[in-house]
Coordinates of N, CA and C in Angstrom, one line a residue:
X24 N 0.8 -1.2 0.0 CA 0.0 0.0 0.0 C 0.9 1.3 0.0
X25 N 1.8 1.3 0.9 CA 2.7 2.5 1.0 C 3.5 2.7 -0.3
X26 N 4.0 1.6 -0.9 CA 4.7 1.6 -2.2 C 3.8 2.2 -3.3
X27 N 2.5 1.8 -3.3 CA 1.6 2.4 -4.3 C 1.4 3.9 -4.2
X28 N 1.4 4.3 -2.9 CA 1.2 5.7 -2.6 C 2.4 6.5 -3.1
X29 N 3.6 6.0 -2.8 CA 4.9 6.6 -3.3 C 4.9 6.7 -4.8
X30 N 4.5 5.6 -5.5 CA 4.6 5.5 -6.9 C 3.6 6.6 -7.5
X31 N 2.4 6.7 -6.9 CA 1.4 7.6 -7.4 C 1.9 9.1 -7.2
X32 N 2.6 9.3 -6.1 CA 3.1 10.7 -5.8 C 4.2 11.0 -6.9
X33 N 5.1 10.1 -7.1 CA 6.1 10.3 -8.1 C 5.5 10.5 -9.5
X34 N 4.5 9.7 -9.9 CA 3.9 9.9 -11.2 C 3.2 11.2 -11.3
X35 N 2.5 11.7 -10.2 CA 1.9 13.0 -10.2 C 2.9 14.1 -10.4
X36 N 4.1 14.0 -9.7 CA 5.1 15.0 -9.8 C 5.6 15.1 -11.3
X37 N 5.8 13.9 -11.9 CA 6.3 13.8 -13.2 C 5.3 14.5 -14.2
X38 N 4.0 14.2 -14.0 CA 3.0 14.8 -14.9 C 3.0 16.4 -14.7
X39 N 3.2 16.9 -13.5 CA 3.2 18.3 -13.4 C 4.4 18.9 -14.0
X40 N 5.6 18.2 -13.9 CA 6.8 18.7 -14.5 C 6.7 18.8 -16.0
X41 N 5.9 17.8 -16.6 CA 5.8 17.7 -18.0 C 5.0 18.8 -18.7
X42 N 4.1 19.4 -17.9 CA 3.3 20.5 -18.5 C 3.7 21.9 -18.0
X43 N 4.8 22.0 -17.3 CA 5.3 23.2 -16.8 C 6.0 24.0 -17.8
X44 N 5.2 24.9 -18.5 CA 5.8 25.7 -19.6 C 6.8 26.7 -19.1
X45 N 7.9 27.0 -19.8 CA 8.8 28.0 -19.3 C 8.2 29.4 -19.4
X46 N 8.6 30.2 -18.4 CA 8.2 31.6 -18.5 C 9.2 32.3 -19.4
X47 N 8.7 33.1 -20.4 CA 9.6 33.7 -21.3 C 10.7 34.6 -20.6
X48 N 11.9 34.4 -21.1 CA 13.0 35.2 -20.5 C 13.3 36.5 -21.2
X49 N 13.1 36.6 -22.5 CA 13.5 37.8 -23.3 C 12.4 38.1 -24.3
X50 N 11.2 38.4 -23.8 CA 10.1 38.7 -24.8 C 10.4 40.1 -25.5
X51 N 9.9 40.2 -26.7 CA 10.2 41.4 -27.4 C 8.9 42.2 -27.5
X52 N 8.8 43.4 -26.9 CA 7.6 44.2 -26.9 C 7.3 44.6 -28.3
X53 N 6.0 44.4 -28.7 CA 5.5 44.8 -30.0 C 4.1 45.1 -29.9
X54 N 3.8 46.3 -29.3 CA 2.4 46.7 -29.0 C 1.6 46.7 -30.3
X55 N 0.4 46.2 -30.1 CA -0.6 46.1 -31.2 C -1.3 47.4 -31.4
X56 N -1.6 47.8 -32.6 CA -2.3 49.0 -32.9 C -3.7 49.0 -32.4
X57 N -4.3 47.8 -32.2 CA -5.6 47.6 -31.7 C -5.6 47.3 -30.2
X58 N -4.5 47.5 -29.5 CA -4.4 47.1 -28.1 C -5.4 48.0 -27.3
X59 N -5.9 47.4 -26.3 CA -6.7 48.1 -25.3 C -5.9 48.2 -24.0
X60 N -6.6 48.3 -22.9 CA -6.0 48.5 -21.6 C -6.3 47.3 -20.7
X61 N -5.3 47.0 -19.9 CA -5.4 46.0 -18.9 C -5.8 46.6 -17.6
X62 N -6.8 46.1 -16.9 CA -7.2 46.7 -15.6 C -7.3 45.6 -14.6
X63 N -7.0 46.0 -13.3 CA -7.1 45.0 -12.2 C -7.2 45.8 -10.9
X64 N -7.6 45.1 -9.9 CA -7.7 45.7 -8.6 C -7.2 44.7 -7.5
X65 N -6.9 45.3 -6.3 CA -6.3 44.4 -5.3 C -6.6 45.1 -3.9
X66 N -6.6 44.3 -2.9 CA -6.9 44.8 -1.5 C -5.6 45.3 -0.9
X67 N -5.6 46.4 -0.3 CA -4.5 47.0 0.3 C -4.1 46.3 1.6
X68 N -2.8 46.4 2.0 CA -2.3 45.8 3.2 C -2.5 44.3 3.2
X69 N -2.3 43.7 2.0 CA -2.4 42.2 1.9 C -1.3 41.8 0.9
X70 N -1.1 40.4 0.9 CA -0.1 39.9 0.0 C -0.5 40.1 -1.5
X71 N -1.7 40.6 -1.7 CA -2.1 40.8 -3.1 C -1.4 42.1 -3.7
X72 N -0.9 42.9 -2.8 CA 0.0 44.0 -3.3 C 1.2 43.5 -4.1
X73 N 1.8 42.4 -3.5 CA 2.9 41.8 -4.2 C 2.5 41.2 -5.5
X74 N 1.3 40.5 -5.5 CA 0.8 39.9 -6.7 C 0.6 40.9 -7.8
X75 N 0.1 42.1 -7.4 CA -0.2 43.1 -8.4 C 1.1 43.7 -9.0
X76 N 2.1 43.8 -8.1 CA 3.4 44.4 -8.6 C 4.0 43.4 -9.6
X77 N 3.9 42.1 -9.3 CA 4.5 41.1 -10.3 C 3.7 41.1 -11.6
X78 N 2.4 41.2 -11.5 CA 1.6 41.2 -12.8 C 2.0 42.4 -13.6
X79 N 2.1 43.6 -13.0 CA 2.4 44.8 -13.7 C 3.8 44.7 -14.3
X80 N 4.7 44.1 -13.6 CA 6.1 44.0 -14.2 C 6.1 43.1 -15.4
X81 N 5.3 42.0 -15.4 CA 5.2 41.1 -16.5 C 4.5 41.8 -17.7
X82 N 3.6 42.7 -17.4 CA 2.9 43.4 -18.5 C 3.7 44.5 -19.1
X83 N 4.4 45.3 -18.3 CA 5.3 46.4 -18.8 C 6.4 45.9 -19.7
X84 N 6.9 44.7 -19.4 CA 8.0 44.3 -20.3 C 7.6 43.9 -21.6
X85 N 6.2 43.7 -21.8 CA 5.7 43.5 -23.1 C 5.1 44.7 -23.8
X86 N 5.3 45.9 -23.1 CA 4.8 47.1 -23.6 C 3.3 47.3 -23.5
X87 N 2.6 46.5 -22.5 CA 1.2 46.6 -22.4 C 0.8 47.7 -21.4
X88 N -0.3 48.4 -21.7 CA -0.9 49.4 -20.9 C -1.7 48.7 -19.8
X89 N -1.3 48.9 -18.5 CA -1.9 48.3 -17.4 C -2.2 49.2 -16.3
X90 N -3.4 49.1 -15.7 CA -3.7 50.0 -14.6 C -4.3 49.2 -13.4
X91 N -3.7 49.3 -12.2 CA -4.2 48.6 -11.1 C -4.7 49.6 -10.0
X92 N -5.7 49.2 -9.3 CA -6.3 50.1 -8.2 C -6.4 49.4 -6.9
X93 N -6.0 50.0 -5.8 CA -6.2 49.4 -4.5 C -7.6 49.7 -3.9
X94 N -8.0 48.8 -3.1 CA -9.3 49.0 -2.4 C -9.2 48.4 -1.0
X95 N -10.1 48.9 -0.1 CA -10.1 48.4 1.2 C -10.9 47.1 1.3
X96 N -10.3 46.1 1.9 CA -10.9 44.8 2.0 C -12.4 44.8 2.5
X97 N -13.2 44.1 1.9 CA -14.6 44.0 2.4 C -14.8 42.9 3.5
X98 N -13.7 42.3 3.9 CA -13.7 41.4 5.0 C -13.5 39.9 4.7
X99 N -13.7 39.5 3.5 CA -13.5 38.1 3.1 C -13.2 38.0 1.7
X100 N -12.6 36.9 1.3 CA -12.1 36.7 -0.1 C -13.3 36.7 -1.0
X101 N -14.5 36.1 -0.7 CA -15.6 36.1 -1.6 C -16.2 37.5 -1.7
X102 N -16.3 38.2 -0.5 CA -16.9 39.6 -0.6 C -16.0 40.5 -1.4
X103 N -14.7 40.3 -1.3 CA -13.8 41.1 -2.1 C -14.0 40.8 -3.6
X104 N -14.1 39.5 -3.9 CA -14.4 39.2 -5.3 C -15.7 39.8 -5.9
X105 N -16.7 39.9 -5.0 CA -18.0 40.4 -5.4 C -17.9 41.9 -5.7
X106 N -16.8 42.5 -5.4 CA -16.6 43.9 -5.8 C -16.1 44.1 -7.2
X107 N -15.8 43.0 -7.8 CA -15.2 43.0 -9.2 C -16.1 43.8 -10.2
X108 N -17.4 43.4 -10.2 CA -18.3 44.1 -11.2 C -18.4 45.6 -10.9
X109 N -18.4 46.0 -9.6 CA -18.5 47.4 -9.3 C -17.3 48.1 -9.9
X110 N -16.1 47.5 -9.7 CA -14.9 48.1 -10.2 C -15.0 48.2 -11.8
X111 N -15.5 47.1 -12.4 CA -15.5 47.1 -13.9 C -16.6 48.0 -14.4
X112 N -17.7 48.2 -13.7 CA -18.7 49.2 -14.2 C -18.0 50.6 -14.3
X113 N -17.3 50.9 -13.2 CA -16.6 52.2 -13.2 C -15.6 52.3 -14.4
X114 N -14.8 51.3 -14.6 CA -13.8 51.3 -15.6 C -14.4 51.4 -17.0
X115 N -15.5 50.7 -17.2 CA -16.1 50.7 -18.5 C -16.7 52.0 -18.8
X116 N -17.2 52.7 -17.8 CA -17.9 54.0 -18.0 C -16.8 55.1 -18.3
X117 N -15.6 54.9 -17.7 CA -14.7 56.0 -17.8 C -13.5 55.8 -18.8
X118 N -13.5 54.6 -19.5 CA -12.5 54.3 -20.5 C -13.1 53.9 -21.8
X119 N -12.5 54.3 -22.9 CA -12.9 53.9 -24.2 C -12.0 52.8 -24.7
X120 N -12.6 52.0 -25.7 CA -11.9 50.9 -26.3 C -12.0 49.7 -25.4
X121 N -11.4 48.6 -25.9 CA -11.5 47.3 -25.2 C -10.8 47.3 -23.9
X122 N -11.3 46.6 -22.9 CA -10.7 46.5 -21.6 C -10.4 45.0 -21.4
X123 N -9.3 44.7 -20.8 CA -9.0 43.3 -20.4 C -8.8 43.3 -18.9
X124 N -9.8 42.7 -18.2 CA -9.7 42.5 -16.8 C -8.8 41.2 -16.5
X125 N -7.9 41.3 -15.6 CA -7.0 40.2 -15.2 C -6.9 40.2 -13.7
X126 N -7.1 39.1 -13.1 CA -6.8 39.0 -11.6 C -5.3 39.2 -11.4
X127 N -5.0 39.9 -10.3 CA -3.6 40.3 -10.1 C -2.7 39.1 -9.8
X128 N -3.2 38.0 -9.5 CA -2.3 36.8 -9.2 C -2.0 36.1 -10.6
X129 N -1.6 36.9 -11.5 CA -1.4 36.4 -12.9 C -0.1 37.0 -13.4
X130 N 0.4 36.5 -14.5 CA 1.5 37.1 -15.2 C 1.3 36.9 -16.7
X131 N 1.8 37.8 -17.5 CA 1.7 37.8 -19.0 C 2.9 37.1 -19.6
X132 N 2.7 36.1 -20.4 CA 3.7 35.5 -21.2 C 3.9 36.2 -22.5
X133 N 2.8 36.6 -23.2 CA 2.8 37.2 -24.5 C 1.7 38.2 -24.6
X134 N 1.8 39.1 -25.5 CA 0.8 40.2 -25.8 C -0.5 39.5 -26.3
X135 N -1.6 39.7 -25.5 CA -2.8 39.0 -25.9 C -3.6 39.8 -27.0
X136 N -3.3 41.0 -27.2 CA -4.2 41.8 -28.0 C -4.3 41.4 -29.5
X137 N -3.3 40.9 -30.1 CA -3.4 40.5 -31.5 C -4.6 39.4 -31.7
X138 N -4.8 38.6 -30.7 CA -5.9 37.7 -30.7 C -7.2 38.3 -30.2
X139 N -7.2 39.1 -29.1 CA -8.4 39.6 -28.6 C -9.0 40.7 -29.5
X140 N -8.2 41.4 -30.2 CA -8.8 42.5 -31.0 C -9.7 42.0 -32.1
X141 N -9.5 40.7 -32.5 CA -10.3 40.1 -33.6 C -11.7 39.5 -33.1
X142 N -11.9 39.5 -31.8 CA -13.1 38.9 -31.2 C -14.3 39.9 -31.3
X143 N -15.3 39.5 -32.1 CA -16.5 40.4 -32.3 C -17.5 40.0 -31.3
X144 N -17.5 40.6 -30.1 CA -18.3 40.2 -29.0 C -18.5 41.4 -28.1
X145 N -19.4 41.2 -27.1 CA -19.5 42.2 -26.0 C -18.6 41.8 -24.9
X146 N -18.5 40.5 -24.6 CA -17.6 40.0 -23.5 C -17.1 38.6 -24.0
X147 N -15.8 38.4 -23.6 CA -15.2 37.1 -23.8 C -14.7 36.6 -22.5
X148 N -15.0 35.3 -22.2 CA -14.6 34.7 -21.0 C -14.1 33.3 -21.3
X149 N -13.3 32.8 -20.3 CA -12.9 31.4 -20.4 C -13.8 30.5 -19.6
X150 N -14.2 29.4 -20.2 CA -15.1 28.4 -19.5 C -14.3 27.1 -19.4
X151 N -14.0 26.7 -18.2 CA -13.3 25.5 -18.0 C -14.1 24.3 -18.4
X152 N -13.5 23.4 -19.3 CA -14.1 22.3 -19.9 C -15.4 22.7 -20.7
X153 N -15.3 24.0 -21.2 CA -16.4 24.5 -22.0 C -17.7 24.9 -21.2
X154 N -17.7 24.8 -19.9 CA -18.9 25.0 -19.1 C -18.7 26.0 -18.0
X155 N -17.8 25.7 -17.0 CA -17.7 26.5 -15.8 C -16.9 27.7 -16.1
X156 N -17.6 28.9 -15.9 CA -17.0 30.2 -16.2 C -15.9 30.5 -15.1
X157 N -14.8 31.0 -15.6 CA -13.7 31.5 -14.7 C -13.5 33.0 -15.0
X158 N -13.7 33.8 -13.9 CA -13.7 35.2 -14.2 C -12.4 35.9 -13.9
X159 N -11.3 35.1 -14.0 CA -10.0 35.6 -13.7 C -9.5 36.4 -14.9
X160 N -10.0 36.2 -16.1 CA -9.6 36.9 -17.3 C -10.9 37.2 -18.1
X161 N -11.2 38.5 -18.3 CA -12.4 38.8 -19.0 C -12.1 40.0 -20.0
X162 N -12.5 39.8 -21.3 CA -12.4 40.8 -22.3 C -13.8 41.5 -22.3
X163 N -13.7 42.9 -22.1 CA -14.9 43.7 -22.1 C -14.8 44.7 -23.2
X164 N -15.6 44.5 -24.2 CA -15.5 45.5 -25.3 C -16.4 46.7 -25.1
X165 N -16.2 47.7 -25.9 CA -16.8 49.0 -25.6 C -18.1 49.1 -26.3
X166 N -19.1 48.3 -25.8 CA -20.5 48.2 -26.4 C -21.5 48.5 -25.3
X167 N -22.7 48.9 -25.7 CA -23.8 49.1 -24.8 C -24.2 47.8 -24.1
X168 N -24.1 46.7 -24.8 CA -24.5 45.4 -24.2 C -23.5 45.0 -23.1
X169 N -22.2 45.3 -23.3 CA -21.2 45.0 -22.3 C -21.5 45.8 -21.0
X170 N -21.9 47.1 -21.2 CA -22.2 47.9 -20.0 C -23.5 47.3 -19.3
X171 N -24.4 46.8 -20.1 CA -25.6 46.2 -19.5 C -25.3 45.0 -18.7
X172 N -24.4 44.1 -19.2 CA -24.0 42.9 -18.5 C -23.3 43.3 -17.2
X173 N -22.4 44.3 -17.2 CA -21.7 44.7 -16.0 C -22.7 45.3 -15.0
X174 N -23.6 46.1 -15.4 CA -24.6 46.7 -14.5 C -25.4 45.6 -13.8
X175 N -25.9 44.6 -14.6 CA -26.7 43.5 -14.0 C -25.8 42.7 -13.1
X176 N -24.6 42.4 -13.5 CA -23.6 41.7 -12.6 C -23.4 42.4 -11.3
X177 N -23.2 43.7 -11.4 CA -23.0 44.5 -10.1 C -24.3 44.4 -9.2
X178 N -25.4 44.5 -9.8 CA -26.7 44.5 -9.1 C -26.8 43.2 -8.3
X179 N -26.6 42.1 -9.0 CA -26.8 40.8 -8.4 C -25.7 40.5 -7.3
X180 N -24.5 41.0 -7.6 CA -23.5 40.8 -6.6 C -23.7 41.6 -5.3
X181 N -24.2 42.8 -5.5 CA -24.6 43.7 -4.4 C -25.7 43.1 -3.6
X182 N -26.6 42.4 -4.2 CA -27.7 41.8 -3.5 C -27.3 40.5 -2.8
X183 N -26.2 39.8 -3.4 CA -25.8 38.5 -2.8 C -24.3 38.5 -2.7
X184 N -23.7 39.3 -1.8 CA -22.2 39.5 -1.7 C -21.5 38.2 -1.2
X185 N -22.2 37.2 -0.7 CA -21.6 36.0 -0.3 C -21.5 34.9 -1.4
X186 N -22.1 35.3 -2.6 CA -22.0 34.4 -3.7 C -20.9 34.7 -4.6
X187 N -20.1 33.8 -5.0 CA -18.9 34.0 -5.8 C -19.2 34.8 -7.1
X188 N -18.5 35.8 -7.4 CA -18.8 36.7 -8.5 C -18.9 35.9 -9.8
X189 N -18.0 34.9 -10.1 CA -18.0 34.2 -11.4 C -19.3 33.3 -11.5
X190 N -19.8 32.9 -10.4 CA -21.1 32.1 -10.4 C -22.2 33.0 -10.9
X191 N -22.2 34.3 -10.4 CA -23.2 35.2 -10.7 C -23.1 35.6 -12.2
X192 N -21.9 35.8 -12.7 CA -21.7 36.2 -14.1 C -22.1 35.0 -15.0
X193 N -21.8 33.8 -14.6 CA -22.2 32.6 -15.5 C -23.7 32.5 -15.5
X194 N -24.4 32.8 -14.4 CA -25.9 32.7 -14.4 C -26.5 33.7 -15.4
X195 N -25.9 34.9 -15.4 CA -26.4 36.0 -16.3 C -26.2 35.6 -17.7
X196 N -25.0 35.1 -18.1 CA -24.8 34.7 -19.5 C -25.5 33.5 -19.9
X197 N -25.7 32.5 -19.0 CA -26.4 31.3 -19.3 C -27.9 31.6 -19.5
X198 N -28.4 32.4 -18.6 CA -29.8 32.8 -18.7 C -30.1 33.5 -20.0
X199 N -29.2 34.3 -20.4 CA -29.4 35.0 -21.7 C -29.4 34.1 -22.9
X200 N -28.5 33.1 -22.9 CA -28.4 32.1 -23.9 C -29.7 31.3 -24.0
X201 N -30.2 30.9 -22.8 CA -31.4 30.1 -22.7 C -32.7 30.8 -23.0
X202 N -32.7 32.2 -23.1 CA -33.9 33.0 -23.3 C -34.5 32.8 -24.6
X203 N -33.8 32.4 -25.6 CA -34.3 32.3 -27.0 C -34.2 33.5 -27.8
X204 N -33.9 34.7 -27.1 CA -33.7 35.9 -27.8 C -32.5 36.6 -27.1
X205 N -31.3 36.1 -27.4 CA -30.1 36.5 -26.7 C -29.8 38.0 -27.0
X206 N -29.4 38.7 -25.9 CA -29.1 40.1 -26.0 C -27.6 40.3 -26.1
X207 N -26.8 39.3 -25.6 CA -25.4 39.5 -25.4 C -24.6 38.6 -26.3
X208 N -23.5 39.1 -26.8 CA -22.6 38.3 -27.7 C -21.4 37.9 -26.8
X209 N -21.4 36.6 -26.5 CA -20.3 36.1 -25.7 C -19.3 35.3 -26.6
X210 N -18.0 35.5 -26.4 CA -17.0 34.8 -27.1 C -16.3 33.9 -26.0
X211 N -15.6 32.9 -26.5 CA -14.9 32.0 -25.6 C -13.4 32.2 -25.7
X212 N -12.8 32.4 -24.6 CA -11.3 32.5 -24.5 C -10.8 31.1 -24.4
X213 N -9.6 30.9 -25.0 CA -8.9 29.6 -24.9 C -8.2 29.5 -23.5
X214 N -7.9 28.3 -23.1 CA -7.2 28.1 -21.8 C -5.9 28.9 -21.7
X215 N -5.3 29.2 -22.9 CA -4.0 30.0 -22.9 C -4.2 31.4 -22.4
X216 N -5.4 31.9 -22.2 CA -5.7 33.2 -21.6 C -6.0 33.1 -20.1
X217 N -6.0 31.9 -19.6 CA -6.3 31.7 -18.2 C -5.6 30.4 -17.8
X218 N -4.4 30.2 -18.2 CA -3.6 29.0 -18.0 C -3.2 28.8 -16.6
X219 N -3.5 27.7 -16.0 CA -3.1 27.4 -14.6 C -1.9 26.5 -14.7
X220 N -0.8 27.0 -14.1 CA 0.5 26.4 -14.4 C 0.7 25.0 -14.1
X221 N -0.1 24.4 -13.2 CA 0.1 23.0 -12.8 C -1.2 22.2 -13.0
X222 N -2.1 22.7 -13.8 CA -3.4 21.9 -14.0 C -3.1 21.0 -15.2
X223 N -3.0 19.7 -14.9 CA -2.6 18.7 -15.9 C -3.5 18.7 -17.1
X224 N -4.8 18.8 -16.8 CA -5.8 18.7 -18.0 C -5.7 19.8 -18.9
X225 N -5.1 21.0 -18.5 CA -4.9 22.1 -19.5 C -3.9 21.8 -20.5
X226 N -2.9 21.0 -20.2 CA -1.8 20.7 -21.1 C -1.0 22.0 -21.3
X227 N -0.2 22.0 -22.3 CA 0.6 23.2 -22.7 C 0.1 23.7 -24.0
X228 N -0.6 24.9 -24.0 CA -1.0 25.5 -25.3 C 0.2 25.8 -26.2
X229 N 0.0 26.0 -27.5 CA 1.1 26.3 -28.4 C 1.7 27.7 -28.0
X230 N 0.8 28.6 -27.5 CA 1.3 29.9 -27.0 C 0.5 30.3 -25.8
X231 N 1.1 30.6 -24.7 CA 0.4 31.0 -23.5 C 0.4 32.5 -23.5
X232 N -0.7 33.1 -23.1 CA -0.8 34.6 -23.0 C -0.8 35.0 -21.6
X233 N -1.7 34.4 -20.7 CA -1.8 34.8 -19.3 C -1.8 33.5 -18.5
X234 N -0.9 33.6 -17.5 CA -0.8 32.4 -16.6 C -1.3 32.8 -15.2
X235 N -2.2 32.0 -14.6 CA -2.8 32.2 -13.3 C -1.9 31.5 -12.3
X236 N -1.6 32.2 -11.2 CA -0.7 31.7 -10.2 C -1.4 31.2 -8.9
X237 N -2.7 31.3 -8.9 CA -3.5 30.7 -7.8 C -3.1 31.2 -6.4
X238 N -3.2 32.5 -6.2 CA -2.8 33.1 -4.9 C -3.8 32.6 -3.8
X239 N -4.9 32.1 -4.2 CA -5.9 31.6 -3.1 C -5.3 30.5 -2.3
X240 N -4.2 29.8 -2.9 CA -3.6 28.7 -2.1 C -2.9 29.2 -0.9
X241 N -2.5 30.5 -0.9 CA -1.8 31.1 0.2 C -2.8 31.4 1.4
X242 N -4.0 31.5 1.1 CA -5.0 32.0 2.2 C -5.0 31.0 3.3
X243 N -5.0 29.7 3.1 CA -5.1 28.7 4.1 C -3.8 28.0 4.3
X244 N -2.7 28.6 4.0 CA -1.4 27.9 4.0 C -1.1 27.3 5.4
X245 N -1.5 27.9 6.5 CA -1.2 27.4 7.8 C -1.8 26.0 8.1
X246 N -3.0 25.8 7.4 CA -3.7 24.6 7.6 C -3.6 23.6 6.4
X247 N -2.8 24.0 5.4 CA -2.7 23.1 4.2 C -2.1 21.8 4.6
X248 N -2.7 20.7 4.1 CA -2.2 19.4 4.3 C -2.3 18.6 3.0
X249 N -1.5 17.6 2.8 CA -1.6 16.7 1.7 C -1.6 17.4 0.4
X250 N -2.6 17.1 -0.5 CA -2.7 17.7 -1.8 C -2.6 19.2 -1.8
X251 N -3.3 19.8 -0.9 CA -3.3 21.3 -0.8 C -1.9 21.8 -0.5
X252 N -1.2 21.1 0.4 CA 0.2 21.6 0.7 C 1.1 21.4 -0.5
X253 N 0.9 20.3 -1.2 CA 1.7 20.2 -2.4 C 1.4 21.2 -3.5
X254 N 0.1 21.6 -3.6 CA -0.2 22.6 -4.5 C 0.4 24.0 -4.1
X255 N 0.4 24.3 -2.8 CA 1.0 25.5 -2.3 C 2.5 25.5 -2.6
X256 N 3.1 24.4 -2.4 CA 4.6 24.3 -2.7 C 4.9 24.5 -4.2
X257 N 4.0 24.0 -5.1 CA 4.2 24.2 -6.5 C 4.1 25.6 -6.8
X258 N 3.1 26.3 -6.2 CA 2.9 27.7 -6.5 C 4.1 28.5 -6.1
X259 N 4.6 28.3 -4.9 CA 5.7 29.0 -4.3 C 7.0 28.8 -5.2
X260 N 7.2 27.6 -5.6 CA 8.3 27.3 -6.5 C 8.2 28.1 -7.8
X261 N 7.0 28.1 -8.4 CA 6.7 28.8 -9.7 C 6.9 30.3 -9.5
X262 N 6.4 30.8 -8.4 CA 6.5 32.3 -8.2 C 8.0 32.7 -8.1
X263 N 8.8 31.9 -7.4 CA 10.2 32.2 -7.3 C 10.9 32.2 -8.6
X264 N 10.6 31.2 -9.5 CA 11.1 31.1 -10.8 C 10.8 32.4 -11.6
X265 N 9.5 32.7 -11.6 CA 9.1 33.9 -12.4 C 9.7 35.2 -11.9
X266 N 9.7 35.3 -10.6 CA 10.3 36.6 -10.1 C 11.8 36.7 -10.4
X267 N 12.5 35.6 -10.4 CA 13.9 35.6 -10.7 C 14.0 36.1 -12.2
X268 N 13.2 35.6 -13.1 CA 13.3 36.0 -14.5 C 12.9 37.5 -14.6
X269 N 11.9 37.9 -13.9 CA 11.5 39.3 -14.0 C 12.6 40.2 -13.4
X270 N 13.2 39.8 -12.4 CA 14.3 40.6 -11.8 C 15.5 40.7 -12.7
X271 N 15.8 39.6 -13.3 CA 16.9 39.6 -14.3 C 16.7 40.6 -15.4
X272 N 15.4 40.6 -15.9 CA 15.0 41.5 -17.0 C 15.2 42.9 -16.5
X273 N 14.7 43.2 -15.3 CA 14.8 44.6 -14.8 C 16.2 45.0 -14.6
X274 N 17.1 44.1 -14.2 CA 18.5 44.4 -14.0 C 19.2 44.7 -15.3
X275 N 18.8 44.0 -16.4 CA 19.4 44.2 -17.7 C 19.0 45.6 -18.2
X276 N 17.8 46.0 -17.9 CA 17.4 47.3 -18.4 C 18.1 48.5 -17.7
X277 N 18.5 48.2 -16.4 CA 19.2 49.2 -15.6 C 20.6 49.4 -16.0
X278 N 21.2 48.4 -16.7 CA 22.6 48.5 -17.0 C 22.9 49.5 -18.2

C-alpha cells in the first residue's frame, strides 16, 4: 500500500513537470495598434499588493498598458471578489476601447491583443471544460451590451455578496443564452488566456498569453495538508522562478 502511494506521488510530480511551460526570459515588446488597456484591482495591506506588482512587471516588459487600483478589503475573499463588477462598471464607464480584466495573481507571457482584437463580441470569458466560467480573465468590449452585462452583474453581486462573482456572471450569461432571444454576444477564450501552471488537464498550449498563479492557495497555508500543501509548494516554486526572471530582466534594463 505504501509503495503504491509513493509511486502515485512520483507519477503525479512527473505529470506536473511535463506540463510546466517555461516563463519567457526575453520577450520582445511589439504593441498592437488595436491594443486596449489591462485593468485590475487588489486589496491594500495584503499579499495581493505583491501579486499586483508582479503582474504589472510582466505586462510592462511586453509594452502593455496596465492600470491597477487598491481597495479596502470587504472582510472576506468572496466579498472582495464580489466587488469586481463594481470596479468594472466604473472602468467601462470612464475608459474607451476594449478592456482586459485580469486577476492580479497572474503574469503575462505574450501580448494578448493580436488575438483579442479580432473577437467580435460584447464580452469574452474562459469556460473550464467549456462549461464552468472562470472570471480571472475577461475581455470587455466598448459596447452598450457590455455595459448592460456589467450593471446587471453588479446589481446581483450587491444583492448577494456571499455568492462567488463568477457564479453570478455565469448565471447571467447562461440565462441570456437560454432565453431564446439573446441580447449578449459572448465569445470563448482559450485556456491559454487563463492557463493554470500546474493543471494537468490544461496541457501546454502552443502559445500562453496569461498564466494564473493561484494566490488563493496562500490563504489557508497554515492549515494546508496533503494535496493542498503540495499545490501550495508548487505555486511558491513557480513564483520564485518567475520573479527571478522578471528581476533579471529589470537588472538588464538598468545596465
